[in-house]
Coordinates of C-alpha atoms and ligand atoms in Angstrom, one line a residue:
M1 CA 25.7 -68.3 -37.5
L2 CA 24.3 -66.3 -41.0
E3 CA 21.9 -63.4 -38.7
P4 CA 19.6 -61.2 -40.9
F5 CA 20.5 -58.2 -41.4
A6 CA 18.0 -55.9 -39.7
A7 CA 18.6 -57.5 -36.4
L8 CA 22.2 -57.5 -36.6
L9 CA 22.2 -53.9 -37.4
G10 CA 18.8 -53.4 -35.4
R11 CA 21.6 -54.1 -32.1
G12 CA 24.0 -51.1 -33.1
R13 CA 27.2 -50.5 -32.5
V14 CA 28.5 -52.9 -35.3
G15 CA 31.6 -53.7 -38.0
A16 CA 31.6 -54.7 -41.2
F17 CA 34.9 -55.9 -43.1
G18 CA 35.9 -56.4 -46.4
C19 CA 37.2 -59.9 -47.2
Y20 CA 38.3 -60.7 -50.5
D21 CA 39.6 -64.4 -49.8
T22 CA 38.6 -66.8 -46.9
A23 CA 41.7 -66.1 -45.1
M24 CA 40.8 -62.6 -44.5
A25 CA 37.4 -63.8 -43.3
V26 CA 38.9 -66.0 -40.5
G27 CA 41.0 -63.2 -39.7
V28 CA 37.7 -60.6 -38.8
L29 CA 35.6 -63.7 -37.1
R30 CA 37.9 -64.2 -34.8
A31 CA 38.3 -60.6 -34.0
L32 CA 34.7 -60.1 -33.7
D33 CA 33.5 -59.8 -30.0
A34 CA 29.6 -61.7 -29.2
R35 CA 27.7 -58.4 -31.1
G36 CA 28.6 -60.0 -34.3
G37 CA 29.6 -58.3 -37.3
V38 CA 29.4 -58.2 -41.5
I39 CA 31.7 -60.4 -43.5
L40 CA 31.0 -57.5 -47.1
V41 CA 32.0 -59.0 -49.8
P42 CA 32.9 -56.6 -52.8
A43 CA 31.2 -56.5 -55.9
A44 CA 34.5 -57.3 -57.5
T45 CA 34.1 -60.6 -55.9
L46 CA 31.0 -61.1 -56.3
R47 CA 31.9 -62.6 -60.1
S48 CA 33.0 -65.7 -58.4
E49 CA 30.2 -67.7 -57.7
P50 CA 33.2 -70.8 -55.6
V51 CA 34.9 -67.2 -53.6
V52 CA 31.3 -66.3 -52.6
A53 CA 30.9 -69.8 -51.3
G54 CA 33.9 -70.3 -49.4
L55 CA 32.7 -66.6 -47.9
R56 CA 29.8 -68.1 -46.8
A57 CA 31.2 -70.8 -45.7
V58 CA 33.6 -69.3 -43.0
A59 CA 30.9 -67.1 -42.0
E60 CA 28.4 -69.8 -41.1
T61 CA 31.1 -71.4 -38.9
A62 CA 31.1 -68.4 -36.2
R63 CA 30.2 -68.7 -33.2
V64 CA 28.8 -65.1 -33.2
P65 CA 26.0 -63.3 -35.1
V66 CA 27.6 -62.7 -38.6
C67 CA 26.0 -61.9 -42.0
L68 CA 27.1 -61.5 -46.0
Q69 CA 26.3 -58.3 -47.1
A70 CA 28.0 -57.4 -50.9
D71 CA 28.8 -54.1 -51.0
H72 CA 29.2 -51.5 -53.6
V73 CA 27.2 -53.5 -57.1
H74 CA 27.0 -50.5 -59.4
D75 CA 24.3 -52.9 -61.3
L76 CA 21.5 -55.0 -61.0
E77 CA 22.7 -58.4 -62.6
T78 CA 25.3 -58.7 -59.9
I79 CA 22.1 -57.6 -57.4
E80 CA 20.6 -60.6 -58.7
R81 CA 23.9 -63.3 -58.4
A82 CA 24.9 -61.4 -55.2
C83 CA 21.5 -63.1 -53.8
R84 CA 21.4 -65.7 -55.8
W85 CA 24.1 -66.8 -54.1
G86 CA 23.2 -66.8 -50.1
V87 CA 23.8 -63.1 -49.5
Q88 CA 22.0 -61.4 -46.5
A89 CA 22.4 -58.4 -47.3
V90 CA 23.3 -55.5 -50.8
M91 CA 24.6 -52.3 -51.3
A92 CA 22.8 -51.6 -54.4
D93 CA 25.6 -47.9 -54.5
G94 CA 23.6 -45.7 -56.8
S95 CA 26.0 -42.2 -54.9
P96 CA 27.6 -42.0 -58.5
L97 CA 24.5 -41.0 -59.8
D98 CA 22.2 -37.5 -59.7
F99 CA 19.3 -37.6 -56.7
E100 CA 16.2 -39.6 -59.5
D101 CA 18.4 -42.2 -61.3
N102 CA 20.2 -43.0 -57.7
V103 CA 16.3 -43.9 -56.4
A104 CA 15.4 -45.4 -60.1
F105 CA 18.3 -47.7 -59.2
V106 CA 17.7 -48.3 -55.6
R107 CA 14.3 -48.8 -56.3
E108 CA 14.9 -51.8 -58.1
A109 CA 17.5 -53.8 -56.2
A110 CA 15.5 -53.2 -53.5
A111 CA 12.6 -54.9 -55.4
I112 CA 15.1 -58.1 -56.9
A113 CA 15.6 -58.6 -52.9
R114 CA 13.1 -58.2 -51.5
R115 CA 12.1 -61.4 -54.3
H116 CA 14.8 -63.3 -52.3
G117 CA 14.0 -62.5 -48.9
V118 CA 17.7 -60.0 -49.2
A119 CA 17.9 -56.8 -47.7
V120 CA 19.0 -53.7 -48.7
E121 CA 21.5 -50.8 -48.0
G122 CA 21.5 -48.5 -50.1
E123 CA 23.9 -44.5 -49.9
L124 CA 22.9 -41.5 -50.6
G125 CA 25.6 -38.8 -50.7
R126 CA 28.9 -39.9 -52.4
L127 CA 32.4 -40.8 -50.8
P128 CA 35.9 -39.7 -52.9
G129 CA 38.3 -42.3 -52.6
G130 CA 38.2 -45.9 -53.9
A131 CA 36.4 -48.5 -52.7
D132 CA 38.4 -51.9 -54.1
A133 CA 41.7 -50.0 -54.3
D134 CA 43.0 -46.6 -52.4
A135 CA 42.9 -44.3 -55.4
P136 CA 42.6 -39.9 -55.0
I137 CA 39.8 -39.8 -57.4
G138 CA 36.2 -39.0 -57.4
A139 CA 34.7 -35.3 -54.9
G140 CA 32.9 -35.8 -52.4
L141 CA 29.0 -34.4 -51.6
A142 CA 27.5 -34.6 -48.5
T143 CA 24.6 -36.4 -48.2
D144 CA 21.3 -34.1 -47.5
P145 CA 19.1 -34.7 -44.5
E146 CA 15.9 -33.9 -46.6
Q147 CA 16.4 -35.6 -49.3
A148 CA 17.9 -38.9 -47.3
A149 CA 14.0 -38.3 -46.1
E150 CA 13.1 -38.3 -49.4
F151 CA 15.4 -41.0 -50.4
V152 CA 14.3 -44.3 -47.2
A153 CA 11.4 -42.8 -47.7
R154 CA 10.8 -44.0 -51.7
T155 CA 13.5 -46.5 -51.9
G156 CA 12.2 -49.0 -48.6
V157 CA 16.3 -49.6 -47.7
D158 CA 17.0 -50.9 -44.4
C159 CA 20.2 -49.2 -44.2
L160 CA 21.8 -46.0 -45.5
A161 CA 25.3 -44.9 -45.6
I162 CA 26.1 -41.6 -45.6
A163 CA 29.2 -38.4 -46.6
L164 CA 29.7 -36.6 -43.0
G165 CA 32.9 -35.8 -44.6
N166 CA 34.3 -39.8 -44.7
V167 CA 36.7 -41.1 -46.9
H168 CA 37.6 -44.5 -49.1
G169 CA 41.0 -45.1 -49.2
A170 CA 44.6 -44.3 -47.6
L171 CA 46.2 -42.2 -50.9
L172 CA 43.2 -39.3 -49.5
P173 CA 43.9 -37.7 -45.5
A174 CA 41.3 -39.4 -43.9
P175 CA 39.6 -37.1 -42.1
R176 CA 40.3 -36.1 -38.4
D177 CA 36.3 -34.5 -37.5
L178 CA 33.5 -35.5 -39.1
D179 CA 30.6 -33.7 -39.8
W180 CA 28.5 -34.3 -36.3
G181 CA 25.6 -31.4 -37.1
R182 CA 25.1 -33.4 -40.3
L183 CA 25.0 -36.9 -38.8
E184 CA 21.9 -35.4 -36.0
A185 CA 19.9 -34.0 -38.9
I186 CA 20.2 -37.2 -40.9
R187 CA 19.6 -39.5 -37.8
R188 CA 16.4 -36.7 -37.1
A189 CA 15.9 -37.0 -40.6
V190 CA 16.3 -41.2 -40.9
G191 CA 14.6 -43.9 -39.5
V192 CA 16.8 -46.6 -40.3
P193 CA 20.0 -47.5 -39.7
L194 CA 22.3 -45.7 -40.7
A195 CA 26.5 -46.8 -42.1
L196 CA 29.1 -45.0 -42.6
H197 CA 31.5 -46.2 -45.4
G198 CA 35.6 -45.2 -45.0
G199 CA 36.2 -47.0 -41.1
T200 CA 40.2 -47.3 -41.6
G201 CA 42.1 -43.9 -40.7
L202 CA 39.3 -42.2 -38.5
A203 CA 40.5 -42.5 -35.1
P204 CA 38.4 -44.2 -32.6
E205 CA 37.4 -41.1 -30.5
V206 CA 35.8 -40.3 -34.1
V207 CA 34.0 -43.6 -34.8
A208 CA 33.3 -43.8 -30.5
R209 CA 31.3 -40.6 -31.5
A210 CA 29.8 -41.4 -35.3
V211 CA 28.5 -44.5 -33.3
R212 CA 26.9 -43.0 -30.1
G213 CA 25.4 -40.6 -32.6
G214 CA 23.6 -43.2 -34.4
I215 CA 25.7 -44.8 -36.8
A216 CA 24.8 -48.7 -36.8
K217 CA 27.6 -50.2 -38.8
V218 CA 30.8 -48.9 -39.5
N219 CA 32.7 -50.3 -42.7
F220 CA 36.4 -50.8 -43.1
N221 CA 38.2 -52.1 -45.7
T222 CA 41.2 -50.3 -46.6
G223 CA 43.3 -51.5 -43.7
L224 CA 42.6 -54.8 -43.7
R225 CA 43.4 -54.5 -47.2
R226 CA 46.9 -53.0 -46.4
A227 CA 47.8 -55.2 -43.1
Y228 CA 47.3 -58.2 -45.9
L229 CA 49.8 -57.3 -48.1
A230 CA 52.1 -56.0 -45.2
A231 CA 51.8 -60.2 -43.9
T232 CA 52.1 -61.7 -46.8
A233 CA 55.2 -59.3 -48.1
A234 CA 57.1 -60.3 -44.2
A235 CA 55.6 -63.8 -45.0
L236 CA 57.4 -64.7 -48.6
P237 CA 61.2 -64.9 -47.3
V238 CA 60.0 -67.6 -44.7
A239 CA 57.4 -69.0 -47.1
E240 CA 59.0 -68.9 -50.3
P241 CA 62.0 -71.5 -49.4
A242 CA 59.7 -74.4 -48.6
A243 CA 56.4 -73.4 -50.9
D244 CA 54.7 -72.9 -47.5
L245 CA 51.4 -72.1 -48.3
V246 CA 50.1 -72.8 -44.4
A247 CA 52.4 -71.0 -42.9
L248 CA 51.3 -67.7 -45.3
H249 CA 47.8 -68.9 -45.0
A250 CA 48.0 -68.3 -41.3
R251 CA 49.8 -64.7 -41.4
Q252 CA 47.2 -63.3 -43.6
A253 CA 44.5 -63.9 -41.4
D254 CA 46.4 -62.7 -38.0
A255 CA 47.5 -59.2 -39.8
V256 CA 43.9 -59.6 -40.8
E257 CA 42.5 -60.6 -37.3
A258 CA 44.8 -58.1 -35.8
A259 CA 43.0 -55.2 -37.8
A260 CA 40.0 -55.9 -37.2
R261 CA 40.7 -56.1 -33.2
E262 CA 42.6 -52.1 -33.7
A263 CA 38.4 -51.0 -36.6
L264 CA 36.9 -52.6 -33.3
V265 CA 38.5 -50.0 -30.8
G266 CA 36.3 -46.9 -32.1
I267 CA 33.0 -48.7 -31.9
A268 CA 34.1 -50.8 -28.7
L269 CA 34.6 -47.1 -26.6
A270 CA 31.1 -46.3 -28.1
G271 CA 29.7 -48.8 -26.1
N272 CA 31.2 -47.6 -22.6
S273 CA 29.3 -45.9 -20.0
D274 CA 32.3 -44.3 -18.8
L275 CA 32.4 -41.9 -22.5
V276 CA 29.4 -40.9 -21.9
G277 CA 28.8 -36.9 -22.4
R278 CA 32.4 -36.7 -23.2
L279 CA 32.7 -38.3 -27.0
Ligands
ZN1 ZN1 32.4 -47.9 -49.0

């Protein structure tokens, strides 16, 4: 069932998963527990209404609470289109811009989203790497707690993505640890739910500590893409002789399900009361 973004994040401990087609979304849904999760619609996918409609249709079949979020959108036209096509949240990503331009962009994006009853996530600070394809590009910039408070107040975002040493993609070394002091300072300064992108590659203990420290949503994408491609490569010798697309799609969904389950281990650990004080 579809659920508003704010309600889903309000309960915390939510995984969000990049889905480029319906096979991926089917795999993700199978991995979700009763807490539900977020189906991320990558900005590149927001060029095709049928693909977004397909992802939405899969989400509507979920037996747990799910919402659709447009991910890493850098322009207002795509924000508007995503809202019209039925997402429950948009991530208006102005992180490549300087602070004032980021505020201005997200304010405009939020105004559009509000007209459609859609929630908004902004990003302050910057993650190195590519969001849709792994690339060792860009310099990271850690989120400043005071600026984060000002950013949230001026933009009215419902959720803030922050940079604590986390990276996008598998070509950059995944951090063994994050800047926990910074997370604590941001959590004290900011009242809205916080998002951690670049979940792939982080040890489950690190994800668990981040969630215990105030991260409400952890985004995963790279690991799902890699699992999907590896399953496709492995399935082709079997599927190709018989031109068996059903077998191919089944293996893709199975691989994405396994990758999403693996991603959720850290989030589940965070909810384990036996670990209080140890993370
Ligand atoms: Zn991201």
